[in-house]
Structures are given as C-alpha cells and as structure tokens.
Coordinates of C-alpha atoms and ligand atoms in Angstrom, one line a residue:
X1 CA 15.0 -20.6 -9.3
X2 CA 13.8 -17.2 -10.6
X3 CA 16.4 -14.8 -12.0
X4 CA 14.9 -11.2 -11.4
X5 CA 15.3 -8.4 -13.7
X6 CA 13.3 -5.2 -14.5
X7 CA 10.6 -5.1 -17.0
X8 CA 11.2 -3.3 -20.5
X9 CA 10.5 0.3 -21.0
X10 CA 8.6 -0.4 -24.3
X11 CA 6.1 -2.6 -22.5
X12 CA 5.0 0.3 -20.5
X13 CA 4.5 2.8 -23.4
X14 CA 0.8 2.9 -24.0
X15 CA -2.1 5.3 -24.0
X16 CA -4.8 5.5 -21.3
X17 CA -7.6 8.2 -21.7
X18 CA -5.4 9.9 -24.2
X19 CA -2.4 10.1 -21.8
X20 CA 0.9 8.3 -22.4
X21 CA 2.2 5.9 -19.9
X22 CA 5.9 5.1 -19.1
X23 CA 8.3 3.1 -17.0
X24 CA 10.8 4.9 -14.8
X25 CA 13.8 3.4 -13.0
X26 CA 15.7 4.6 -10.0
X27 CA 18.9 3.0 -8.8
X28 CA 21.3 3.4 -5.9
X29 CA 25.0 2.5 -5.4
X30 CA 24.0 -0.5 -3.1
X31 CA 22.6 -2.3 -6.1
X32 CA 18.8 -1.5 -5.3
X33 CA 16.7 -0.8 -8.4
X34 CA 13.2 0.4 -8.2
X35 CA 10.7 0.8 -11.2
X36 CA 7.6 2.9 -11.2
X37 CA 4.9 3.7 -13.8
X38 CA 2.8 6.9 -14.2
X39 CA -0.3 4.6 -14.5
X40 CA -1.5 4.8 -10.9
X41 CA 1.7 6.5 -9.7
X42 CA 2.8 3.0 -8.8
X43 CA 5.7 0.9 -7.7
X44 CA 6.2 -1.8 -10.4
X45 CA 9.5 -3.6 -9.1
X46 CA 11.8 -3.3 -6.1
X47 CA 15.0 -5.3 -6.6
X48 CA 17.0 -5.7 -3.4
X49 CA 20.0 -7.9 -2.5
X50 CA 19.3 -11.0 -0.3
X51 CA 21.7 -12.6 2.2
X52 CA 23.8 -14.1 -0.6
X53 CA 23.9 -10.8 -2.6
X54 CA 21.6 -12.0 -5.3
X55 CA 18.8 -9.5 -6.4
X56 CA 15.2 -10.5 -5.5
X57 CA 12.1 -8.6 -6.7
X58 CA 10.2 -8.2 -3.5
X59 CA 7.0 -6.8 -4.9
X60 CA 4.2 -8.4 -6.9
X61 CA 3.3 -6.8 -10.3
X62 CA 3.2 -7.2 -14.0
X63 CA 5.6 -6.8 -17.0
X64 CA 3.4 -4.5 -19.0
X65 CA 0.7 -1.9 -18.7
X66 CA -1.5 -4.1 -20.7
X67 CA -1.4 -6.8 -17.9
X68 CA -2.0 -4.2 -15.2
X69 CA -5.2 -3.3 -17.1
X70 CA -6.3 -6.9 -17.4
X71 CA -5.4 -8.0 -13.9
X72 CA -8.1 -9.0 -11.4
X73 CA -6.3 -7.2 -8.6
X74 CA -6.2 -3.4 -9.5
X75 CA -4.1 -2.0 -6.6
X76 CA -0.5 -3.7 -7.2
X77 CA 1.9 -1.1 -6.0
X78 CA -0.5 1.7 -6.6
X79 CA -1.1 5.1 -4.9
X80 CA -4.5 4.6 -3.5
X81 CA -7.1 7.3 -3.0
X82 CA -8.8 9.8 -2.7
X83 CA -9.9 7.6 0.3
X84 CA -7.8 4.4 1.0
X85 CA -9.7 1.4 2.3
X86 CA -13.5 1.4 3.0
X87 CA -16.2 3.9 3.4
X88 CA -19.3 2.2 4.8
X89 CA -22.3 2.3 2.3
X90 CA -20.4 4.6 0.0
X91 CA -21.5 7.6 1.7
X92 CA -20.5 10.3 4.3
X93 CA -21.5 13.7 5.5
X94 CA -19.6 17.0 5.7
X95 CA -21.2 20.0 7.1
X96 CA -24.6 18.5 6.9
X97 CA -24.2 17.6 3.2
X98 CA -24.4 14.0 2.0
X99 CA -21.8 12.8 -0.4
X100 CA -22.4 9.6 -2.3
X101 CA -19.7 7.4 -3.6
X102 CA -19.8 4.3 -5.8
X103 CA -20.2 0.9 -4.0
X104 CA -17.4 -1.3 -5.4
X105 CA -16.9 -3.7 -2.5
X106 CA -20.3 -5.0 -1.4
X107 CA -22.1 -1.9 -0.1
X108 CA -18.7 -0.2 0.6
X109 CA -16.7 2.2 -1.4
X110 CA -13.2 0.6 -1.5
X111 CA -9.9 2.6 -2.2
X112 CA -11.6 5.7 -3.6
X113 CA -14.0 3.9 -5.9
X114 CA -13.5 2.0 -9.2
X115 CA -11.7 4.7 -11.0
X116 CA -9.8 6.1 -8.1
X117 CA -6.1 7.5 -8.2
X118 CA -4.8 4.0 -8.9
X119 CA -6.4 4.1 -12.3
X120 CA -5.2 7.6 -13.4
X121 CA -2.2 8.5 -15.6
X122 CA -0.2 10.9 -13.4
X123 CA 2.1 13.7 -14.7
X124 CA 5.8 13.2 -13.6
X125 CA 9.2 14.8 -13.1
X126 CA 12.5 12.9 -12.4
X127 CA 15.3 14.7 -10.5
X128 CA 18.8 13.4 -10.7
X129 CA 17.8 9.7 -11.2
X130 CA 17.2 9.5 -7.5
X131 CA 13.6 11.0 -7.0
X132 CA 10.5 11.0 -9.0
X133 CA 7.4 13.2 -8.3
X134 CA 4.0 12.3 -9.7
X135 CA 1.2 14.9 -9.8
X136 CA -2.5 14.5 -10.4
X137 CA -5.4 16.9 -10.2
X138 CA -8.7 15.2 -9.3
X139 CA -11.5 17.3 -10.4
X140 CA -14.4 18.4 -8.1
X141 CA -16.9 15.5 -7.7
X142 CA -14.5 12.8 -9.1
X143 CA -15.7 9.5 -7.7
X144 CA -18.2 11.6 -5.7
X145 CA -15.5 13.4 -3.5
X146 CA -15.8 17.3 -3.2
X147 CA -13.2 19.8 -4.2
X148 CA -10.6 19.9 -7.0
X149 CA -7.8 18.1 -5.3
X150 CA -4.1 18.5 -6.4
X151 CA -2.1 15.5 -5.2
X152 CA 1.6 15.0 -5.4
X153 CA 3.4 11.7 -4.6
X154 CA 7.2 11.8 -4.5
X155 CA 9.3 8.6 -4.3
X156 CA 13.0 8.9 -3.5
X157 CA 15.5 6.0 -3.4
X158 CA 18.4 6.7 -0.8
X159 CA 21.7 5.0 -0.4
X160 CA 20.3 3.3 2.8
X161 CA 18.0 1.2 0.6
X162 CA 15.0 3.3 1.6
X163 CA 12.0 4.2 -0.6
X164 CA 10.9 7.5 0.9
X165 CA 7.3 8.3 -0.1
X166 CA 6.0 11.8 0.5
X167 CA 2.4 12.9 -0.2
X168 CA 1.1 16.4 -0.5
X169 CA -2.5 17.5 -1.3
X170 CA -4.4 20.7 -1.5
X171 CA -8.1 21.4 -2.1
X172 CA -10.4 24.2 -3.0
X173 CA -13.4 22.8 -1.1
X174 CA -13.6 21.0 2.2
X175 CA -13.0 17.4 1.6
X176 CA -11.7 14.0 3.1
X177 CA -8.5 12.4 2.2
X178 CA -6.6 9.2 3.0
X179 CA -3.7 8.2 0.8
X180 CA -1.6 5.0 0.9
X181 CA 0.7 2.8 -1.1
X182 CA -0.6 -0.6 -1.9
X183 CA 2.6 -2.5 -2.7
X184 CA 2.2 -6.2 -2.2
X185 CA 5.5 -7.6 -0.5
X186 CA 7.0 -11.0 -0.7
X187 CA 10.5 -11.0 0.8
X188 CA 11.4 -14.2 -0.8
X189 CA 10.7 -12.6 -4.2
X190 CA 7.4 -12.3 -6.1
X191 CA 6.2 -15.6 -7.4
X192 CA 8.0 -17.5 -4.6
X193 CA 4.9 -19.1 -2.9
X194 CA 3.2 -17.8 0.2
X195 CA 4.4 -15.3 2.9
X196 CA 3.1 -17.4 5.9
X197 CA 6.7 -18.1 7.1
X198 CA 7.5 -14.3 7.1
X199 CA 8.1 -13.0 10.6
X200 CA 6.2 -9.8 11.5
X201 CA 6.8 -7.3 14.2
X202 CA 4.1 -4.6 15.0
X203 CA 4.7 -2.8 18.2
X204 CA 1.0 -1.6 18.3
X205 CA -0.9 -2.2 21.6
X206 CA -4.3 -1.8 19.8
X207 CA -5.9 -2.7 16.6
X208 CA -9.3 -1.9 15.0
X209 CA -11.7 -4.8 15.0
X210 CA -14.2 -4.9 12.0
X211 CA -17.8 -5.8 11.5
X212 CA -19.1 -8.3 8.9
X213 CA -18.7 -5.7 6.1
X214 CA -15.0 -5.2 7.1
X215 CA -15.9 -1.7 8.5
X216 CA -14.1 -0.8 11.8
X217 CA -16.1 -0.8 15.0
X218 CA -16.1 2.4 17.0
X219 CA -13.1 1.8 19.2
X220 CA -9.7 0.5 19.3
X221 CA -9.1 -2.9 21.2
X222 CA -6.0 -4.1 23.0
X223 CA -4.1 -6.8 21.1
X224 CA -3.3 -8.4 24.3
X225 CA -4.1 -12.2 24.3
X226 CA -5.3 -12.0 20.7
X227 CA -4.1 -13.2 17.3
X228 CA -3.3 -9.6 16.6
X229 CA -0.4 -9.4 19.2
X230 CA 2.7 -9.0 17.1
X231 CA 4.5 -7.0 19.8
X232 CA 6.9 -9.9 20.0
X233 CA 7.9 -11.0 16.4
X234 CA 6.0 -14.0 15.2
X235 CA 5.4 -15.8 11.9
X236 CA 2.2 -14.8 9.9
X237 CA 1.2 -18.5 10.0
X238 CA 1.2 -18.7 13.9
X239 CA -2.3 -17.5 14.4
X240 CA -3.8 -16.6 11.0
X241 CA -6.1 -19.7 10.8
X242 CA -7.2 -19.6 14.5
X243 CA -10.9 -19.8 15.0
X244 CA -11.3 -16.1 15.6
X245 CA -14.3 -14.1 14.4
X246 CA -12.0 -11.2 13.5
X247 CA -9.8 -13.4 11.3
X248 CA -12.9 -14.9 9.8
X249 CA -14.3 -11.5 8.8
X250 CA -10.9 -10.5 7.1
X251 CA -10.4 -14.1 5.7
X252 CA -7.0 -13.6 7.5
X253 CA -5.3 -10.3 8.5
X254 CA -7.1 -7.4 6.9
X255 CA -7.0 -5.0 10.0
X256 CA -5.6 -1.6 10.9
X257 CA -3.2 -1.5 13.6
X258 CA -2.8 1.7 15.8
X259 CA 0.6 3.2 15.2
X260 CA 2.1 4.7 18.4
X261 CA 5.5 5.3 16.9
X262 CA 7.0 8.6 15.6
X263 CA 8.5 8.4 12.1
X264 CA 12.0 7.9 13.5
X265 CA 10.9 4.4 14.8
X266 CA 9.5 1.4 12.9
X267 CA 5.8 1.2 13.0
X268 CA 6.0 -2.3 11.5
X269 CA 8.6 -4.8 10.1
X270 CA 8.8 -8.1 8.3
X271 CA 11.6 -10.5 7.8
X272 CA 12.1 -13.6 5.8
X273 CA 14.5 -16.2 7.3
X274 CA 14.8 -17.8 3.8
X275 CA 16.0 -14.6 1.9
X276 CA 17.4 -12.8 4.9
X277 CA 15.6 -9.7 3.6
X278 CA 14.0 -7.4 6.1
X279 CA 11.5 -4.5 5.4
X280 CA 10.9 -1.9 8.1
X281 CA 8.2 0.7 7.7
X282 CA 8.4 4.2 9.2
X283 CA 5.4 6.6 8.9
X284 CA 3.8 9.8 10.1
X285 CA 0.3 8.0 9.7
X286 CA -1.8 6.9 12.6
X287 CA -2.5 3.5 11.3
X288 CA -0.7 0.6 9.6
X289 CA -3.3 -1.7 7.7
X290 CA -1.9 -5.2 7.6
X291 CA -3.3 -7.2 4.7
X292 CA -2.2 -10.7 4.1
X293 CA -3.3 -10.8 0.5
X294 CA -6.3 -13.1 1.5
X295 CA -8.4 -12.3 -1.6
X296 CA -5.6 -12.4 -4.2
X297 CA -7.0 -14.5 -7.1
X298 CA -4.4 -16.2 -9.2
X299 CA -3.3 -13.4 -11.6
X300 CA -0.2 -14.5 -13.4
X301 CA 2.7 -12.2 -12.3
X302 CA 6.0 -10.9 -13.6
X303 CA 7.8 -14.4 -13.4
X304 CA 4.8 -16.2 -15.0
X305 CA 3.8 -17.6 -11.6
X306 CA 0.3 -17.4 -10.0
X307 CA -0.3 -14.9 -7.3
X308 CA -2.5 -17.0 -5.0
X309 CA -4.2 -16.1 -1.8
X310 CA -1.6 -15.1 0.9
X311 CA 1.4 -14.9 -1.6
X312 CA 2.1 -11.4 -0.4
X313 CA 1.4 -9.0 2.3
X314 CA 0.7 -5.2 2.5
X315 CA 1.7 -2.8 5.2
X316 CA -0.6 0.3 4.1
X317 CA 0.2 3.3 6.1
X318 CA -3.1 5.4 6.5
X319 CA -5.7 6.9 8.6
X320 CA -8.3 4.7 9.9
X321 CA -10.8 3.1 7.4
X322 CA -14.2 4.7 7.3
X323 CA -13.0 7.8 9.4
X324 CA -15.5 10.1 7.8
X325 CA -18.2 8.2 9.6
X326 CA -16.4 7.9 12.9
X327 CA -15.9 11.5 14.2
X328 CA -13.8 10.1 17.2
X329 CA -11.0 8.8 14.7
X330 CA -8.1 11.0 13.9
X331 CA -9.4 13.6 11.4
X332 CA -9.2 13.0 7.6
X333 CA -10.7 16.4 6.7
X334 CA -8.7 18.8 4.5
X335 CA -9.9 22.4 4.2
X336 CA -9.0 24.9 1.5
X337 CA -5.7 26.7 2.4
X338 CA -4.3 23.7 4.4
X339 CA -1.7 21.4 3.0
X340 CA -2.0 17.7 3.5
X341 CA 1.3 16.2 4.1
X342 CA 2.3 12.6 4.9
X343 CA 5.5 10.6 4.8
X344 CA 6.3 6.8 4.7
X345 CA 9.5 5.1 4.3
X346 CA 10.1 1.5 3.3
X347 CA 13.6 0.4 4.3
X348 CA 15.2 -2.7 3.2
X349 CA 18.1 -4.6 4.7
X350 CA 19.7 -8.0 5.1
X351 CA 19.4 -9.5 8.5
X352 CA 22.0 -12.4 9.2
X353 CA 20.4 -14.0 12.2
X354 CA 16.8 -15.0 13.0
X355 CA 14.8 -12.7 15.3
Ligands
BGC401 C1 -8.1 -4.3 1.6 C2 -8.6 -5.6 1.3 C3 -8.8 -5.5 -0.2 C4 -7.6 -5.2 -1.0 C5 -7.9 -5.1 -2.4 C6 -6.8 -4.0 1.0 O1 -6.3 -2.8 1.3 O2 -7.9 -4.2 3.0 O3 -9.7 -5.9 2.0 O4 -9.3 -6.9 -0.7 O5 -7.1 -4.1 -0.5 O6 -6.9 -5.2 -3.2

C-alpha cells in the first residue's frame, strides 16, 4: 500500500544553466493537490481522491530535480515543444527554405529535439494559489526552429477538479508550432503496476496509421473493425497485443486519434475500476495522441517503484505528428502578428459504477 504525498520544496531548489528551479503547489477545496516545477513547465504530482476518499498520485514523476535530470524518460509531465511528436528525417520546408533539426529518435526529430521546451527553466508567476503561468522565450534557431518564439503555458486548478492548461505563443518569423503536455497517468496511482485494466473511451471515428519510423501516413483511416476502435469503452488490454502491423510499429498504442469533439465535450476519457478514478480530456486541438508507455524503461519513480513498460498512458492533445511535411493536415504554421492559442482540460472525478 502506497501512502501518497507531495515532494519537498527543497528537493526542487537547484540551478540549471544558471537559472533557479522550484516546486509550486496548487490546492482546491475538494482535496486535490497539484505540484509543478519550472523545469520544463511540468506537472510533478496530481493527488486526487479515489472512491474511498484516499488521495492517489495519478501521474508518474520524481521527488527531486536531480532525479528528473538523471531519468531515462525525459518528458514526464513536461510541456513539450516547439514541435510535439515526430518530424520525419528532422527536416521541413517553409516558403522554400529547408530547416534542419536534430535527429533524436532514429532519423526523426522527437518532441522538439533533445533540448526542447521540456529541458528549459521557465519564468513563472502564481496568482491567488489557483493559477500558475510559465513563460519562456525560445530564441531564433533554437533546436533549428525559425523565429524568436514567446511561449506561455498557464495551469489553473478549479473547484471541479480540473487542471485547465492554456497555451499561447507569438513569433517574429514564420514558424511551425505544436505544443502538448506529456503527463503519464496511472489512475490507480503511480507505481501501482500497469494500466492494462484501465478502460478507455475515445469517440474518434478515425486515427492516423504510422509507417515503420512511426511517422503518420498521408491520410486518416476509419477505426471501424480495428484495434483502434474505442468508441465503446474497452480495456487497454483488450486488443493491445493483437497481431496487427500498426500495434507492432508502435509497440502498442502510440497513435494520434482524430478529435471530432468541441472543447465542451470529452475527446477522450479513462477510468480505473480499481480506484474508481476517472480522467476526462477536453481540448481545442485536432488530435489526441494515445501513448501506452510502451517504451518506458524501468526508471525508479516517486514511490521507489519501477516505471516499467505500460505502467502509464498519455493523452497528448496536439496537432498531427509530422504536419510540416503533410500539407493536407491541419496547419501548424504560425506567422508574425498571429497569436497561437490552445486549451486542454484534464478533469478528474470518481465514478461509482463500471462503464
Ligand atoms: C511518443 C512515443 C515516445 C514518447 C517518449 C510519446 O509522445 O509518441 O513514441 O516514445 O513520447 O517519451
């Protein structure tokens, strides 16, 4: 039995590239507590009540900055950018000019490159203990992307047990942008084994199949009759090990689902019958990338337990992977004078009966 609590402030006081890092905590009257750090503008802990009223920490992470720096998996809870997910061969063209990025995932550029937004120390401002804004200016050419990009991510904890995430960005040169949060969820609590018995619901009629390098093919495909049909809720375990070329390429689910819902309706949800905790995701983004933690590799987490493959899942709300190389996908171009805005809500509740 794990008794969950928040990490200590002093274990997050550190210096990276000359900038101080910290831990911040938001609380609401429902008993929910959420911890963040300015290292990667990331979510560190999310304590929510389960069906018995006990608090469980439903995101994976570490107890100190030091451990975040040492970990094999770099993206725990982080804000990911300047371009979330993969860009094939680490290159794209804008107005006839070729931009070259670092290849940190085979030949792909993954999550904005090795020193993307997840690895930066962001400036921050807390308002009334309910909201925290993180701000970072990514210089022109950082990780190969054009334009000085000013990015703001604000997190708000509501009295409805929602974490509301708002992204804003402006550039001074035409660029591409795709931001997401990379929280790894386990609704039984981090360190409590795998998530295979979690029940997922994704109302999407279509998903994006991938090639051998995990780059999306050119068109969306119907989920009908495939392992990717979550339109009726089903356990992650139900089809994940099926003999299916798409699942083999992702080593499980590592695919973008086309979100056809407005932000007023859930684009995805997950539920653990064991804890009774449900997570619903609402977003303005056109895609929800479902990743079932297939490549997690035994980092030791907050409760001194191993984070093995499939011990968590991510719902990464975002534009489609590799969009700069697929002109038919929803546009990821940001022009000077425009403001990029995007919103995602992670809402937690307790569900008494099975779906
Ligand atoms: C990707 C995975 C990748 C992981 C890295 C996910 O967003 O889809 O393929 O291994 O991030 O942490």
